[in-house]
C-alpha atoms as one frame of an Amber mdcrd trajectory, in Angstrom:
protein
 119.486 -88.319-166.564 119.085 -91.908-166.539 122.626 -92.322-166.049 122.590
 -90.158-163.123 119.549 -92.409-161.845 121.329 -95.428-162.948 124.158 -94.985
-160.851 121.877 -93.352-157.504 120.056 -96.846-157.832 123.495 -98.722-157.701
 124.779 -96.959-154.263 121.727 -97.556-152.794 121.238-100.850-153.967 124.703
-101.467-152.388 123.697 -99.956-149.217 120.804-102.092-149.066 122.595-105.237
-149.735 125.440-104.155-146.985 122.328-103.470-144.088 120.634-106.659-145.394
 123.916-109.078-145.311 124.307-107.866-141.751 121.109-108.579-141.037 121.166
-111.775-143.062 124.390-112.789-140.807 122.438-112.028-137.324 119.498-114.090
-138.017 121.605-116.764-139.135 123.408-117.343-136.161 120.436-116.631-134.221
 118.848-119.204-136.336 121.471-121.674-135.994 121.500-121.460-132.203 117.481
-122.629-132.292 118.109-124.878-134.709 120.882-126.498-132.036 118.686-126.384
-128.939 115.532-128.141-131.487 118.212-131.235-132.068 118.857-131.219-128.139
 115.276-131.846-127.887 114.507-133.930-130.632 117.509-136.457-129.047 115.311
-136.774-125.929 112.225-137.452-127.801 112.494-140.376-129.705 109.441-139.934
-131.732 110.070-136.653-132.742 110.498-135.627-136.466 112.009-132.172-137.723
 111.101-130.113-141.017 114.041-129.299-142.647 113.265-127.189-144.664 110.980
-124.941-142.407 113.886-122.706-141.570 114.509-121.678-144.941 111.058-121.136
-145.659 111.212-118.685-142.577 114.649-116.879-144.068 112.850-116.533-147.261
 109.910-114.602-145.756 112.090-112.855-143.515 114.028-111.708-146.973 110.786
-110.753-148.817 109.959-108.698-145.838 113.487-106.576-145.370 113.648-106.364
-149.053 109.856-104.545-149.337 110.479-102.396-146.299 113.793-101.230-147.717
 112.512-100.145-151.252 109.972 -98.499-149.779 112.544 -96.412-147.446 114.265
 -95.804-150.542 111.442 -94.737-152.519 110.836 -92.201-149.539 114.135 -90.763
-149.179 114.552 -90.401-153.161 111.455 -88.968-154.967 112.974 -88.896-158.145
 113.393 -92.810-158.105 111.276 -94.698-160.498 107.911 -95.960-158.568 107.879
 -99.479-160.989 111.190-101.108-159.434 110.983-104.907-159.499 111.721-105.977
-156.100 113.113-109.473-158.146 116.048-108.244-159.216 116.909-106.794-155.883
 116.420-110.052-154.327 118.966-111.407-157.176 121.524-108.427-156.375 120.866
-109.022-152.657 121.748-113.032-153.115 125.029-112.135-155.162 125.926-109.542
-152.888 125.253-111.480-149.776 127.754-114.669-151.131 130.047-112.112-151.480
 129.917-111.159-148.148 129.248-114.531-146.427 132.659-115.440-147.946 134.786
-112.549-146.912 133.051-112.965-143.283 134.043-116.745-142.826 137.424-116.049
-143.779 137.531-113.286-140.593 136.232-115.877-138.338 137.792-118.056-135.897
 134.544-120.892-136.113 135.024-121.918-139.521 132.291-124.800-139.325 129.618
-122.868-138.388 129.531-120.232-141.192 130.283-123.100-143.761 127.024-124.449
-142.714 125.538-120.447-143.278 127.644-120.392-146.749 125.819-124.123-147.685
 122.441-122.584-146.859 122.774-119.764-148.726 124.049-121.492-151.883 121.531
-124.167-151.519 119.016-121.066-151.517 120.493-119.676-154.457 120.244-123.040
-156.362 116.875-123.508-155.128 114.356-120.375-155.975 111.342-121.231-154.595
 108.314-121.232-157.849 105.073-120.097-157.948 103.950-124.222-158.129 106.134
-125.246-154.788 104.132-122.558-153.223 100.811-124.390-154.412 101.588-127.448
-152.969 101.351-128.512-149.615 103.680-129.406-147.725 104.198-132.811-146.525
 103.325-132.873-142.771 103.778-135.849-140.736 102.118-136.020-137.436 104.332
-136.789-134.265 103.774-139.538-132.164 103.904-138.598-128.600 104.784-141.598
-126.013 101.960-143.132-123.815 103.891-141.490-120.562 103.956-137.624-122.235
 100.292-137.962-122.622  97.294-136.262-120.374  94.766-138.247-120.637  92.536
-139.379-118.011  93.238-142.829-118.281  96.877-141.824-116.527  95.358-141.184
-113.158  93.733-144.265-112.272  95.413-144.826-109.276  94.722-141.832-107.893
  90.762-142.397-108.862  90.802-145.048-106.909  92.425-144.153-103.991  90.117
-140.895-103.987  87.313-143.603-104.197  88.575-145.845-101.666  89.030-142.607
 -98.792  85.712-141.515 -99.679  84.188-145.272 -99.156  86.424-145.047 -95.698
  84.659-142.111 -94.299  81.223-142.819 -95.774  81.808-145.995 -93.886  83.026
-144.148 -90.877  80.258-141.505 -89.615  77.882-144.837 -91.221  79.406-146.739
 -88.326  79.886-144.119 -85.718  75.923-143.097 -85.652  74.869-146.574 -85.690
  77.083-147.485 -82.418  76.111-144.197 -81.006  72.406-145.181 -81.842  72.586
-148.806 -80.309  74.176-147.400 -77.052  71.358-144.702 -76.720  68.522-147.465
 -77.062  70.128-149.220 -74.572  70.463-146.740 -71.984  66.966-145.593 -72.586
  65.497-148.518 -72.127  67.064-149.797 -69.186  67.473-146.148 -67.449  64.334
-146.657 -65.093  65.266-149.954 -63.708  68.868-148.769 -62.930  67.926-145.301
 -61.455  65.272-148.158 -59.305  68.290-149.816 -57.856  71.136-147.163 -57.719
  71.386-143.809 -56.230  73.633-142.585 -58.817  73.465-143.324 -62.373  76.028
-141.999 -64.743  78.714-140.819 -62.870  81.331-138.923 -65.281  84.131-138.666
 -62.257  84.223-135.214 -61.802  82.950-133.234 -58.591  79.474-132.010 -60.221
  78.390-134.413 -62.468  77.957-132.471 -65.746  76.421-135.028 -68.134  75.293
-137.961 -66.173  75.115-140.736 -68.332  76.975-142.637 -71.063  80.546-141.721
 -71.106  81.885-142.538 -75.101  85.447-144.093 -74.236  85.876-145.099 -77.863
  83.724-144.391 -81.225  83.161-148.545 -80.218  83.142-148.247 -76.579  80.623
-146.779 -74.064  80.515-146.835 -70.137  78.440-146.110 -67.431  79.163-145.823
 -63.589  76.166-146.304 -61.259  76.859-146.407 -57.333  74.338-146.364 -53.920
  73.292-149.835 -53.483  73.559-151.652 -50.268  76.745-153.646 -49.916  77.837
-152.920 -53.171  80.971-150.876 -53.718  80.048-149.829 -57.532  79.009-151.275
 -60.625  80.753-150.563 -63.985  78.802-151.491 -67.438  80.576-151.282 -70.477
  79.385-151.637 -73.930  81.469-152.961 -76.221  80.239-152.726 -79.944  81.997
-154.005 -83.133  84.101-151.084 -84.809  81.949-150.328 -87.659  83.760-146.849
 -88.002  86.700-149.171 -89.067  86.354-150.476 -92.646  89.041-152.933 -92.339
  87.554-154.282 -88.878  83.980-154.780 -91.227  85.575-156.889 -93.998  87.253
-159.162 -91.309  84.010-159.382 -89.558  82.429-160.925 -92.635  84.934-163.442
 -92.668  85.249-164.233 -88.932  81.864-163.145 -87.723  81.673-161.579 -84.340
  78.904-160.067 -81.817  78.719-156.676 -79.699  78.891-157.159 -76.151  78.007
-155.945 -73.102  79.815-156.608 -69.358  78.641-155.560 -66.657  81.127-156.047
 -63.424  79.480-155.146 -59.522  82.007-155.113 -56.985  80.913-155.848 -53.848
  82.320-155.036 -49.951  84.651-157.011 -48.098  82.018-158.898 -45.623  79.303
-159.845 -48.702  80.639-162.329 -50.394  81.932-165.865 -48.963  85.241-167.090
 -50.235  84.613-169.531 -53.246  85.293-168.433 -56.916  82.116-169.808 -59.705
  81.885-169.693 -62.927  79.632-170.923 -65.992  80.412-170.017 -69.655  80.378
-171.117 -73.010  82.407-173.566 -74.580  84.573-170.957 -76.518  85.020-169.192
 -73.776  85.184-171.178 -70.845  88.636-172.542 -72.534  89.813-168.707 -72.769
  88.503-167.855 -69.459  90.555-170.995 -67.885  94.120-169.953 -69.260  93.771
-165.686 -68.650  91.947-165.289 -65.240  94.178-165.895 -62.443  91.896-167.247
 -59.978  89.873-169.692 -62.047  93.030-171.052 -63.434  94.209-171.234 -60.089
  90.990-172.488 -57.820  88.742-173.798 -61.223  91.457-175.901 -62.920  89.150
-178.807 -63.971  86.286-177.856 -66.329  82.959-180.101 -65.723  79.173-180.153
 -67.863  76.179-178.911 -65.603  74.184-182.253 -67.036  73.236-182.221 -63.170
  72.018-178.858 -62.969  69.522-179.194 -65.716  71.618-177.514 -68.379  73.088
-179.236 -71.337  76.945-179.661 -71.784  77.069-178.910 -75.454  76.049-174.765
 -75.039  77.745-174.288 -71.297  80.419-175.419 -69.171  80.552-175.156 -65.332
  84.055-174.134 -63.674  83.341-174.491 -59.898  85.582-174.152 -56.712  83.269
-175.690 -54.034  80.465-177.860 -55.100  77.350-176.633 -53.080  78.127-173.066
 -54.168  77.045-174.295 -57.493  73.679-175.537 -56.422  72.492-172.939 -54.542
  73.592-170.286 -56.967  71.937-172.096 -59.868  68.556-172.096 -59.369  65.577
-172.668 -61.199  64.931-169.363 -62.067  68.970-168.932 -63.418  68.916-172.013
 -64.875  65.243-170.855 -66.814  67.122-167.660 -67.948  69.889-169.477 -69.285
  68.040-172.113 -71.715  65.790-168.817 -73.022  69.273-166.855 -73.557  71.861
-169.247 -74.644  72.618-167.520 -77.362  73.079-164.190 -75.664  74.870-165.310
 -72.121  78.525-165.566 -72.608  79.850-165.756 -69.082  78.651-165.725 -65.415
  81.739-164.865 -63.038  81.523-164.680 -59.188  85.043-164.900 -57.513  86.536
-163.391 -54.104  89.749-163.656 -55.419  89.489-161.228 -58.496  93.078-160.507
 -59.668  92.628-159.083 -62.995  94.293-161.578 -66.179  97.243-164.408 -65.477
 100.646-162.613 -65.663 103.139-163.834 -67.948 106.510-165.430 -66.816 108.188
-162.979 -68.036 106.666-160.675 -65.499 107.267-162.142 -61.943 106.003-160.662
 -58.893 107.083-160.780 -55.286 103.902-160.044 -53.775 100.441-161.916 -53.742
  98.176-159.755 -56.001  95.221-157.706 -54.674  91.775-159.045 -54.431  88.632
-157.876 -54.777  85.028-159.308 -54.539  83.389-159.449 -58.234  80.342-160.404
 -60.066  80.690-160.373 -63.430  78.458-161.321 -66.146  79.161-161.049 -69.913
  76.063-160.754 -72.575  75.948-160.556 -75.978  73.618-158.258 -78.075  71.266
-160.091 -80.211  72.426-161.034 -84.049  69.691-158.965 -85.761  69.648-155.629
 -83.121  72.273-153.286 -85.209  69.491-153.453 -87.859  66.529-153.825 -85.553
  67.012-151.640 -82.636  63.687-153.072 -80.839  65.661-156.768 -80.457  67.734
-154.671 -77.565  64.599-154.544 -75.592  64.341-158.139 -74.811  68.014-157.796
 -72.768  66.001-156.580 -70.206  65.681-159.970 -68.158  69.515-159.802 -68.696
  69.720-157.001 -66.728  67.373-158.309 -63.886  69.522-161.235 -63.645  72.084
-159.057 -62.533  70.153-157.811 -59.136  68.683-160.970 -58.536  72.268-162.656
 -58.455  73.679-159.795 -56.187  71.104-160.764 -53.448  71.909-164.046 -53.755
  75.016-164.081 -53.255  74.821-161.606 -50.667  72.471-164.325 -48.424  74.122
-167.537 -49.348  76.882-168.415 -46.714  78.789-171.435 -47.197  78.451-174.185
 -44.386  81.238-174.966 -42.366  83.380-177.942 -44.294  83.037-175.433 -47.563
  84.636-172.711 -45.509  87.667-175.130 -44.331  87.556-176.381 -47.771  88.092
-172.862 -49.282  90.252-171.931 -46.579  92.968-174.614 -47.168  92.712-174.317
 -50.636  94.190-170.931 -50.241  96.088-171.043 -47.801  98.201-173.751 -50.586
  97.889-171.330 -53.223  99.774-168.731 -50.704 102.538-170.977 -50.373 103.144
-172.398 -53.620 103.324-168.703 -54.430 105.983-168.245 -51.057 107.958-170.969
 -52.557 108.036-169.945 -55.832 109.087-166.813 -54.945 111.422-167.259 -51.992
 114.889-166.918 -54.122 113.705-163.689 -55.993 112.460-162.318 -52.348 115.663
-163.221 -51.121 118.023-161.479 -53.810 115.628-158.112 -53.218 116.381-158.331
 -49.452 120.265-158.692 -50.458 120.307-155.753 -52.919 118.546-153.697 -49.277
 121.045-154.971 -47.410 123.873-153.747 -49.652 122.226-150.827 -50.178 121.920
-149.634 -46.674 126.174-150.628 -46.312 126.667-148.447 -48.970 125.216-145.783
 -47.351 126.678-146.306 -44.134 130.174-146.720 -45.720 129.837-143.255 -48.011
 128.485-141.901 -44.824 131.763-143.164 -42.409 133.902-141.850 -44.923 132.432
-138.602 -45.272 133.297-138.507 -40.960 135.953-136.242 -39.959 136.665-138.052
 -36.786 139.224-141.106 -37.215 138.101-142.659 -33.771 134.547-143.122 -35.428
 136.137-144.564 -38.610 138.594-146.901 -36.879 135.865-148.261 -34.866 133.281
-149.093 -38.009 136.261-150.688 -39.910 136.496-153.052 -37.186 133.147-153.160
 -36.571 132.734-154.375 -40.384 135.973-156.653 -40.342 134.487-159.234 -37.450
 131.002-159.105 -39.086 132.599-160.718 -42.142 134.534-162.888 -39.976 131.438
-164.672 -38.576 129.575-164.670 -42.066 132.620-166.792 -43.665 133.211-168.922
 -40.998 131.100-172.142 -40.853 128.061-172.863 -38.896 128.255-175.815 -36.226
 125.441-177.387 -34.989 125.396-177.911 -31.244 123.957-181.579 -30.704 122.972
-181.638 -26.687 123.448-185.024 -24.883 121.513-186.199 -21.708 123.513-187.681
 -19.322 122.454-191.416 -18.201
């Protein structure tokens, strides 16, 4: 009998060892192929450090747990086996057998250097049996250091902290900046609505056939307008408020550093009879220079700048660019000149001209024809320093605004006498033809390129006739007209006789 069980145990014992070398075989390669794409990755991460023995350790448990599940098939299939087996000396049988058939499998293969590497694994198993007090100790784990750019920390996204910072700053600063010019351009319009509704018909026209929303029109989140019209002898008058961009955070920092004021100009054009011709102006310092090299007509009528010491007013806050000398005295009066020591600070320009012609054009640009001209008062104020903060400062523009209708009377009563008249009249009647002269060769090439043009079309349109005659007739036609423009011109001197 225990012969019989003796040699039952063997067969199965070699079945089990055949099942579990196959097995053994599979994992390996399996193994190996990890193990291959772990040293890919460990050559692309410097830092990174492999255990080498942690795939053994892994083969060994994988071997405990084949060998355990197999006895206990075995056990199941043959009830007469004996239930105290030691599952040790199967694992010794299974090593032996396994050599064995490692050996006789790399001999079939064509790879010979990867099963040697299987063969050298198992041997090194065999020579190494893991003990009870390797399993006790602990294994000696060294921690990986990861490089600063694999790690997630939030220390890696400044940049983008502070560019999330910096937008919401930007549009913090933007709807800041937006109300406040929205605010300052409400004030203003409240407070001087009843005195323009006093002295226009219309107030706030928005340009379409039924006014929908009479009043401000918002050009720009910076820039406000307002159309009034109905006043005798006035054509329309067009105020514009212009306000620092405050909705523009890069326009603030600059202003801190080159300090600048909000604005208002107000420009009334008048009708063709109002207005005498003579061109005035009074300004700042600063701007009097600007005013003298963009505006056409006071660089062309105002060319010499002079100080209003006579006038009352010192030279070191205004200077006086005048066309006709007695225009200036009657136009500044004591009740101007009053306005304009009280609001220095705030009056940038006073500009009355009947030869408005927008800015200078360049050289680049040349023109043919004189510009249009139109009949403009135009006056230029700035807000006070302290009103974006302190929205009652805007109310003291008021006598601002009154200097605006008391000037358009004037000048609609003053007439010049006569020598100012033949003063201004010769004055441009030279401007008219400096500007003939100046322009006489590029009027003369125009009226060449007509002239061609209309032979062109009268030679496409002769050749284009079916009747010869016609065409026989032109050609000649054409042949003595160039005779007479080559041939020279002779001057016929006339004699008397004595």
């Amino acid at each position: 009998m225990a012969t019989v069980m003796s040699m039952n145990r063997r067969k199965y014992s070699n079945a089990v060892t055949r099942v579990l070398a196959t097995n053994l075989v599979l994992a390996l390669i399996l193994k190996i192929c990890v193990v291959g794409v772990h040293s890919r990755l460990a050559s692309e991460q410097q830092h990174y450090e492999d255990n080498e023995f942690a795939e053994f350790e892994d083969i060994d448990d994988e071997l405990d747990i084949i060998s355990t599940d197999t006895i206990r098939d075995n056990s199941a299939k043959d009830p007469n086996a004996s239930p105290g087996v030691d599952e040790s000396s199967f694992k010794r049988n299974f090593n032996k057998e396994s050599s064995d058939e490692s050996e006789s499998t790399v001999e079939d293969e064509e790879d010979d250097e990867e099963f040697e590497n299987v063969s050298d694994n198992e041997d090194s198993s065999e020579r190494t049996e893991p003990t009870a007090s390797d399993h006790n100790k602990k294994p000696d784990l060294k921690i990986t250091k990861v490089p600063l750019h694999l790690q997630t920390n939030w220390e890696s996204y400044y940049l983008e902290f502070i560019m999330i910072a910096g937008l919401v700053v930007y549009f913090v600063n933007f709807i800041a900046g937006r109300n406040k010019n929205q605010k300052m351009a409400d004030t203003w319009f409240d407070i001087h609505r009843e005195m323009l509704s006093a002295n226009f018909a219309l107030v706030g026209d928005d340009g379409k056939k039924e006014i929908e929303n009479p009043g401000l029109i918002k050009e720009t989140e910076s820039v406000f307008t307002l159309w009034c019209s109905g006043r005798v002898c006035v054509e329309g008058m067009l105020v514009e408020l212009m306000f620092l961009k405050r909705q523009d955070l890069v326009h603030v920092i600059t202003n801190y550093f080159k300090p600048s004021l909000d604005q208002i100009q107000i420009r009334v054009t008048l009708n063709a009879d109002t207005m005498d011709s003579y061109v005035f102006c009074i300004a700042s310092k600063k701007s009097a220079q600007r005013l003298a090299k963009e505006m056409n007509d006071i660089n062309t009528f105002c060319p010499e700048r002079k100080t209003p010491d006579k006038y009352g007013l010192t030279g070191d806050k205004f200077v006086l660019l005048n066309e006709i000398g007695e225009a200036a005295g009657v136009l500044l009066d004591a009740k101007v000149i009053s306005l304009l020591k009280k609001y220095e600070e705030c009056i940038d320009f006073i500009h009355f001209t009947d030869q408005y012609s927008g800015y200078k054009l360049s050289e680049d640009t040349p023109s043919i024809k004189l510009p249009e001209v139109k009949r403009q008062l135009i006056f230029a104020f700035n807000f006070p320093s302290n009103s974006s903060k302190n929205y009652n400062d805007i109310q003291s523009m008021k006598p601002l605004l009154q200097l605006v209708f008391y000037s358009i009377d004037k000048v609609k009563r003053f007439r010049l006498s006569r020598e100012g008249k033949l003063k201004a009249e010769r004055n441009r009647q030279r401007v008219q033809e400096m500007f003939l002269k100046t322009t006489h060769s590029q009027r003369q090439e125009v009226a060449q390129l007509k002239r061609e043009e209309k032979r062109r079309v009268e030679k496409e349109k002769m050749l284009n006739e079916s009747d010869p005659e016609k065409q026989r007739k032109w050609e000649e036609k054409e042949y003595k007209r160039e005779l007479k423009r080559k041939t020279p011109k002779m001057k016929q001197l006339k004699v008397k006789a004595m």
